[in-house]
Tab-separated table of C-alpha atoms in Angstrom:
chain	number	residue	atom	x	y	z
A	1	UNK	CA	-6.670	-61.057	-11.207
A	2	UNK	CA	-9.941	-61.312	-13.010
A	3	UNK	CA	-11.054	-63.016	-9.959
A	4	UNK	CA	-10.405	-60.064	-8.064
A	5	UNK	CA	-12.170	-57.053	-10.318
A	6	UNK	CA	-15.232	-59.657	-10.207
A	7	UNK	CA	-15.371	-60.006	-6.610
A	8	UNK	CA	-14.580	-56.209	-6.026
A	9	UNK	CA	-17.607	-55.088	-8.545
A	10	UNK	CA	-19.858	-57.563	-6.614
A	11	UNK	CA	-18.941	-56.156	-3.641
A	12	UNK	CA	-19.313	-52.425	-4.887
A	13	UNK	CA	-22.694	-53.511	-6.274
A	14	UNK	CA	-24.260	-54.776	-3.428
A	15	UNK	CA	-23.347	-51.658	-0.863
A	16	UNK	CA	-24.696	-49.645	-4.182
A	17	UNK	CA	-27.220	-47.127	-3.111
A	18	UNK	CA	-27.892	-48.244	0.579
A	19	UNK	CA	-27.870	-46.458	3.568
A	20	UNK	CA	-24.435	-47.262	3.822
A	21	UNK	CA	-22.036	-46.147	6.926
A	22	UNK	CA	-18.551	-46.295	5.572
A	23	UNK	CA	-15.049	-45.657	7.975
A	24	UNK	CA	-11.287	-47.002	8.253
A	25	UNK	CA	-9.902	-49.702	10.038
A	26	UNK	CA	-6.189	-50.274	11.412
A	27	UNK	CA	-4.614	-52.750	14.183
A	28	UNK	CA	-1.795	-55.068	14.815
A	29	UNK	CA	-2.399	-59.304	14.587
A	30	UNK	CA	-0.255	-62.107	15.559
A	31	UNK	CA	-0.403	-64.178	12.163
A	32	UNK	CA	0.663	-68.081	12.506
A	33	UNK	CA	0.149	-71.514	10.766
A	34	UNK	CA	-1.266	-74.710	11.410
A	35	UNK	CA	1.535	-77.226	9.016
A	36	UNK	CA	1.151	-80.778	8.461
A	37	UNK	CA	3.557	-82.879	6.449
A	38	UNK	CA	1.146	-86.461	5.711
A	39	UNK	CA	-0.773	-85.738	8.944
A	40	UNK	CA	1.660	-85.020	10.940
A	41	UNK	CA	1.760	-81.283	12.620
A	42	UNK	CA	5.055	-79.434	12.349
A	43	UNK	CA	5.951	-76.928	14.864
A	44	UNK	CA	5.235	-73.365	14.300
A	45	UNK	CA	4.821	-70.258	15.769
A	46	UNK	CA	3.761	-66.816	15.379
A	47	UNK	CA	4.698	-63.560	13.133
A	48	UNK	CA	3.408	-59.896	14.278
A	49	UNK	CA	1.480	-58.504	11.019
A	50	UNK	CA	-0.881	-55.962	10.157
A	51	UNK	CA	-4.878	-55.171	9.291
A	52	UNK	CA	-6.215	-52.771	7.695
A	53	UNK	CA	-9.085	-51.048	5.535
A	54	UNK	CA	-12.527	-50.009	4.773
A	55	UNK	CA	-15.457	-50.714	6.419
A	56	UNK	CA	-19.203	-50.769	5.654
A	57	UNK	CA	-22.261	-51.222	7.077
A	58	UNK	CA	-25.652	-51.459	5.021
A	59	UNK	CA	-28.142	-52.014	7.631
A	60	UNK	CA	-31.297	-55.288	6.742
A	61	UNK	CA	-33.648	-55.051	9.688
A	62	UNK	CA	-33.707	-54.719	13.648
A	63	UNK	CA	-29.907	-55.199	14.584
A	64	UNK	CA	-28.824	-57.153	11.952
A	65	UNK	CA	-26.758	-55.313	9.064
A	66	UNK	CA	-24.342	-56.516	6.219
A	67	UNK	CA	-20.952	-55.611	7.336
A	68	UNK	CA	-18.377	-56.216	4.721
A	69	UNK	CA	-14.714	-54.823	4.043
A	70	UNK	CA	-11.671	-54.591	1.892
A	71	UNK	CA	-8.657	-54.870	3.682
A	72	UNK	CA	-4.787	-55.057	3.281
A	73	UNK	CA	-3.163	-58.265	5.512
A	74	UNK	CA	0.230	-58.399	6.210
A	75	UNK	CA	0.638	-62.107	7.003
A	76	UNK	CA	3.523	-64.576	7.581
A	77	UNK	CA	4.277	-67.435	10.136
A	78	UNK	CA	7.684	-69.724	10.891
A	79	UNK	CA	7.814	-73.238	10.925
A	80	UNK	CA	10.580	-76.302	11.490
A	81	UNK	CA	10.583	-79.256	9.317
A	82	UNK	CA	10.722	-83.002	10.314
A	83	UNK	CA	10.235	-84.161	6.991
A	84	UNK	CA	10.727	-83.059	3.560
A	85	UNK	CA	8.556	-79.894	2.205
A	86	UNK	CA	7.833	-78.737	-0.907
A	87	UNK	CA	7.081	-75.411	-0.948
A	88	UNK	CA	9.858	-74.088	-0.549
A	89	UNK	CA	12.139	-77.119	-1.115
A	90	UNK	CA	12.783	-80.504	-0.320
A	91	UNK	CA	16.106	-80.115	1.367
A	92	UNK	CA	14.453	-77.277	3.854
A	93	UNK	CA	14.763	-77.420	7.391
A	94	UNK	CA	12.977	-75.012	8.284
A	95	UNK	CA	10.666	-71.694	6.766
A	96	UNK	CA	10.071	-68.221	7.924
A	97	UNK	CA	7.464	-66.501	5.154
A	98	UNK	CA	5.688	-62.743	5.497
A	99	UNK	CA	3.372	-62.251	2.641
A	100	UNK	CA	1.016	-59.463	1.550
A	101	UNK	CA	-2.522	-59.688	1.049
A	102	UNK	CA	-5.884	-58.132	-0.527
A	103	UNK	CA	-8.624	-59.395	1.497
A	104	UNK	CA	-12.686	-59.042	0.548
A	105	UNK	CA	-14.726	-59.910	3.791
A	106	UNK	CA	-18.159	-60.541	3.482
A	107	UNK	CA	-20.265	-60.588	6.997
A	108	UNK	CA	-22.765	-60.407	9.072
A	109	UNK	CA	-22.961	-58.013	11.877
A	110	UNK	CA	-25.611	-58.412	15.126
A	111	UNK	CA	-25.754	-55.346	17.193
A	112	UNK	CA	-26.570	-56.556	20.671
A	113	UNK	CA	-28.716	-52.883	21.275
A	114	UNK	CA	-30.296	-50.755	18.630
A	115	UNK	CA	-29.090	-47.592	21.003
A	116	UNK	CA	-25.922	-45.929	20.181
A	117	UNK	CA	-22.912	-47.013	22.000
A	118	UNK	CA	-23.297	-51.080	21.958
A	119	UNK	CA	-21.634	-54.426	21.663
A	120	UNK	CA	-21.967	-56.232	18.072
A	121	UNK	CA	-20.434	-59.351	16.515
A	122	UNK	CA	-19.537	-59.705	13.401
A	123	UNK	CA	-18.919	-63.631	11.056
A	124	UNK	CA	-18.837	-64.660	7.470
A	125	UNK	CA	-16.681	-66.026	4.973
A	126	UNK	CA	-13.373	-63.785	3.279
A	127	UNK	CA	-11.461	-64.250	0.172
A	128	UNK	CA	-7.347	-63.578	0.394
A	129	UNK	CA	-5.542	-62.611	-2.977
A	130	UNK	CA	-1.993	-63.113	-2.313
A	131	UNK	CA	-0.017	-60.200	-4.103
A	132	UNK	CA	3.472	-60.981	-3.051
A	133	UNK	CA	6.234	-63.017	-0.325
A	134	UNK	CA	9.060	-63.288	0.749
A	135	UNK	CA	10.665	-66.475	2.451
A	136	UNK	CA	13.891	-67.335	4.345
A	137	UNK	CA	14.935	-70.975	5.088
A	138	UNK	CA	17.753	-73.105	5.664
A	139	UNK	CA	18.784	-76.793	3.978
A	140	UNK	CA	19.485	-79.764	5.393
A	141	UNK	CA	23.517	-78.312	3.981
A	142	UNK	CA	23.346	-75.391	5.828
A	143	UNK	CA	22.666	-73.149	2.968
A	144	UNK	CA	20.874	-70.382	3.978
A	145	UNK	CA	17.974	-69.314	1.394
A	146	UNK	CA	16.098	-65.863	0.784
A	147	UNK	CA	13.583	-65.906	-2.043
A	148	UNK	CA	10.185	-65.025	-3.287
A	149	UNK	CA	7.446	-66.644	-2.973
A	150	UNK	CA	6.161	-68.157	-5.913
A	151	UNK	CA	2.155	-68.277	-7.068
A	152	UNK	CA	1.523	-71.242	-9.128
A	153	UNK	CA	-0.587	-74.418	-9.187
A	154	UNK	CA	2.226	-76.582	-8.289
A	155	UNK	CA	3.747	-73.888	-5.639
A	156	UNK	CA	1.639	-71.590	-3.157
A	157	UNK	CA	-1.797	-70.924	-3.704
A	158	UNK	CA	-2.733	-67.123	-5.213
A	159	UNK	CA	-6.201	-67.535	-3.266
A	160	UNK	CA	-7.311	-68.321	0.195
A	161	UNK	CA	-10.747	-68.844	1.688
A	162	UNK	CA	-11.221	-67.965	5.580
A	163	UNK	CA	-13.875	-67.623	8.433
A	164	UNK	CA	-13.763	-64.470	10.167
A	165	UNK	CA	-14.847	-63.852	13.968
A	166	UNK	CA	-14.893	-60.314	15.295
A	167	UNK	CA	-16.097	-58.933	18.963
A	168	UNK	CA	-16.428	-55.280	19.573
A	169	UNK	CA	-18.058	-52.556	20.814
A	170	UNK	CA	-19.488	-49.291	18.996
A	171	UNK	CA	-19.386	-45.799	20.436
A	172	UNK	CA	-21.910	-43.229	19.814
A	173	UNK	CA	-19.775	-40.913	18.241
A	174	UNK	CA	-19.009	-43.012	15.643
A	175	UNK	CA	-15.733	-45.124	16.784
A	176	UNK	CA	-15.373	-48.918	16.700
A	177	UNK	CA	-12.884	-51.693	18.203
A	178	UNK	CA	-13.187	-55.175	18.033
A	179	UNK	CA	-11.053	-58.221	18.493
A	180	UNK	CA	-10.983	-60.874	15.652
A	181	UNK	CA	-9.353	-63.745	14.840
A	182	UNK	CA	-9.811	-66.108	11.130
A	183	UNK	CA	-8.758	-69.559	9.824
A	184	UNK	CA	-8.182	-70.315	6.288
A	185	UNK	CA	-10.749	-72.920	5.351
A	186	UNK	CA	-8.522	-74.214	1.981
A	187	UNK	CA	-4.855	-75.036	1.816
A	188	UNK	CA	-2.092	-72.722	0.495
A	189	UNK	CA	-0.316	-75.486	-0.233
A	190	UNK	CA	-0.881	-76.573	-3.921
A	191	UNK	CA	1.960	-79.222	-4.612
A	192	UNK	CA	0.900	-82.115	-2.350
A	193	UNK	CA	-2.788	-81.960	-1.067
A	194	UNK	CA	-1.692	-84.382	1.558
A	195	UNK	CA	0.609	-81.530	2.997
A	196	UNK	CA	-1.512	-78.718	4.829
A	197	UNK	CA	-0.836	-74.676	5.163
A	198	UNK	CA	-3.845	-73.662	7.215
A	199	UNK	CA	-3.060	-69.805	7.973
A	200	UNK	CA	-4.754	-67.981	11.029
A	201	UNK	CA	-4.477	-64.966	12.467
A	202	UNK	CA	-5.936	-62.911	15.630
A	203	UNK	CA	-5.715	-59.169	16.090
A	204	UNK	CA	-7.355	-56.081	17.213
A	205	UNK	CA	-8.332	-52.934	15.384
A	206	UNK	CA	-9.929	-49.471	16.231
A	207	UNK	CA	-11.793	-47.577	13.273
A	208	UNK	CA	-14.401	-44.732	12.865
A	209	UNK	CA	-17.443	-44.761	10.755
């Protein structure tokens, strides 16, 4: 948590007395997994979440601005098990997760035209605090299983590092959509470093400055 205020205050600090546009953000995303158990990919596929949250925009120079944001992720993906996993448990078959995050995205945003009403593209690193999960799964004895997610250095990871990609288009009067899409760049997985949870997701949202 301390990890969180520090990275929150750095980010308040920076759009600090700026020229600073500031709006809200909201779309849906298709949130999914990329799962390897010692190399070998297990098959996954995709959960419907949600995106959403401030946005800012301190302008440098020309068309190039700082763009970052604070957003809420509702994330999750579904995945079946040819060999044993741990998280959740050994004896799983199979896991279906949703999990809720606080997300700090720090990027770069190119306008394509200095005019109102223009295309831009935003990239740049985010950080992921996981607050809370929920997963369902079922053993190799046909137990069914519904439990929380557990945070811990031998369970799930709290943290997550991605790269963000975003496409959209600015209106004059102040609204903004964009598609996006983002890969986790360090494994949620901290039991077995040999075992990978790569999260992604890809979305659209509409805001207004």
């Amino acid at each position: 948590m301390k990890i969180l205020f520090s990275a929150i205050t750095l980010f308040l600090t920076i759009t600090a007395n700026c020229q600073v546009e500031y709006g809200l953000f909201v779309g849906p995303q298709a949130t999914g997994v990329r799962y390897t158990i010692n190399g070998v990919k297990q098959e996954s596929s995709l959960k419907p979440g949600v995106n959403a949250g401030f946005q800012f925009k301190v302008p440098f120079e020309g068309r190039l601005s700082f763009a970052p944001s604070i957003m809420y992720n509702l994330r999750g993906y579904k995945v079946e098990f040819n060999s044993p996993a741990f998280p959740p448990d050994s004896s799983a078959i199979d896991n279906n997760t949703s999990f809720h995050t606080i997300e700090l995205a720090f990027l770069l945003q190119h306008d394509f035209k200095l005019e109102p009403g223009h295309f831009f593209i935003r990239f740049g690193p985010s950080l992921d605090f996981a607050l809370f999960g929920n997963e369902t799964f079922n053993t190799n004895t046909n137990t069914p299983v519904d439990k929380s997610m557990k945070s811990s250095f031998a369970d799930y990871g709290h943290y997550l590092a991605s790269a963000i990609l975003q496409f959209g288009y600015e209106a004059k009067n102040g609204w903004y959509g964009y598609a996006h899409s983002k890969y986790s760049l360090i494994n949620m997985n901290n039991f077995a470093n040999e075992d990978r949870i790569g999260n992604g997701a890809c979305g659209i949202s509409i805001g207004k400055y």
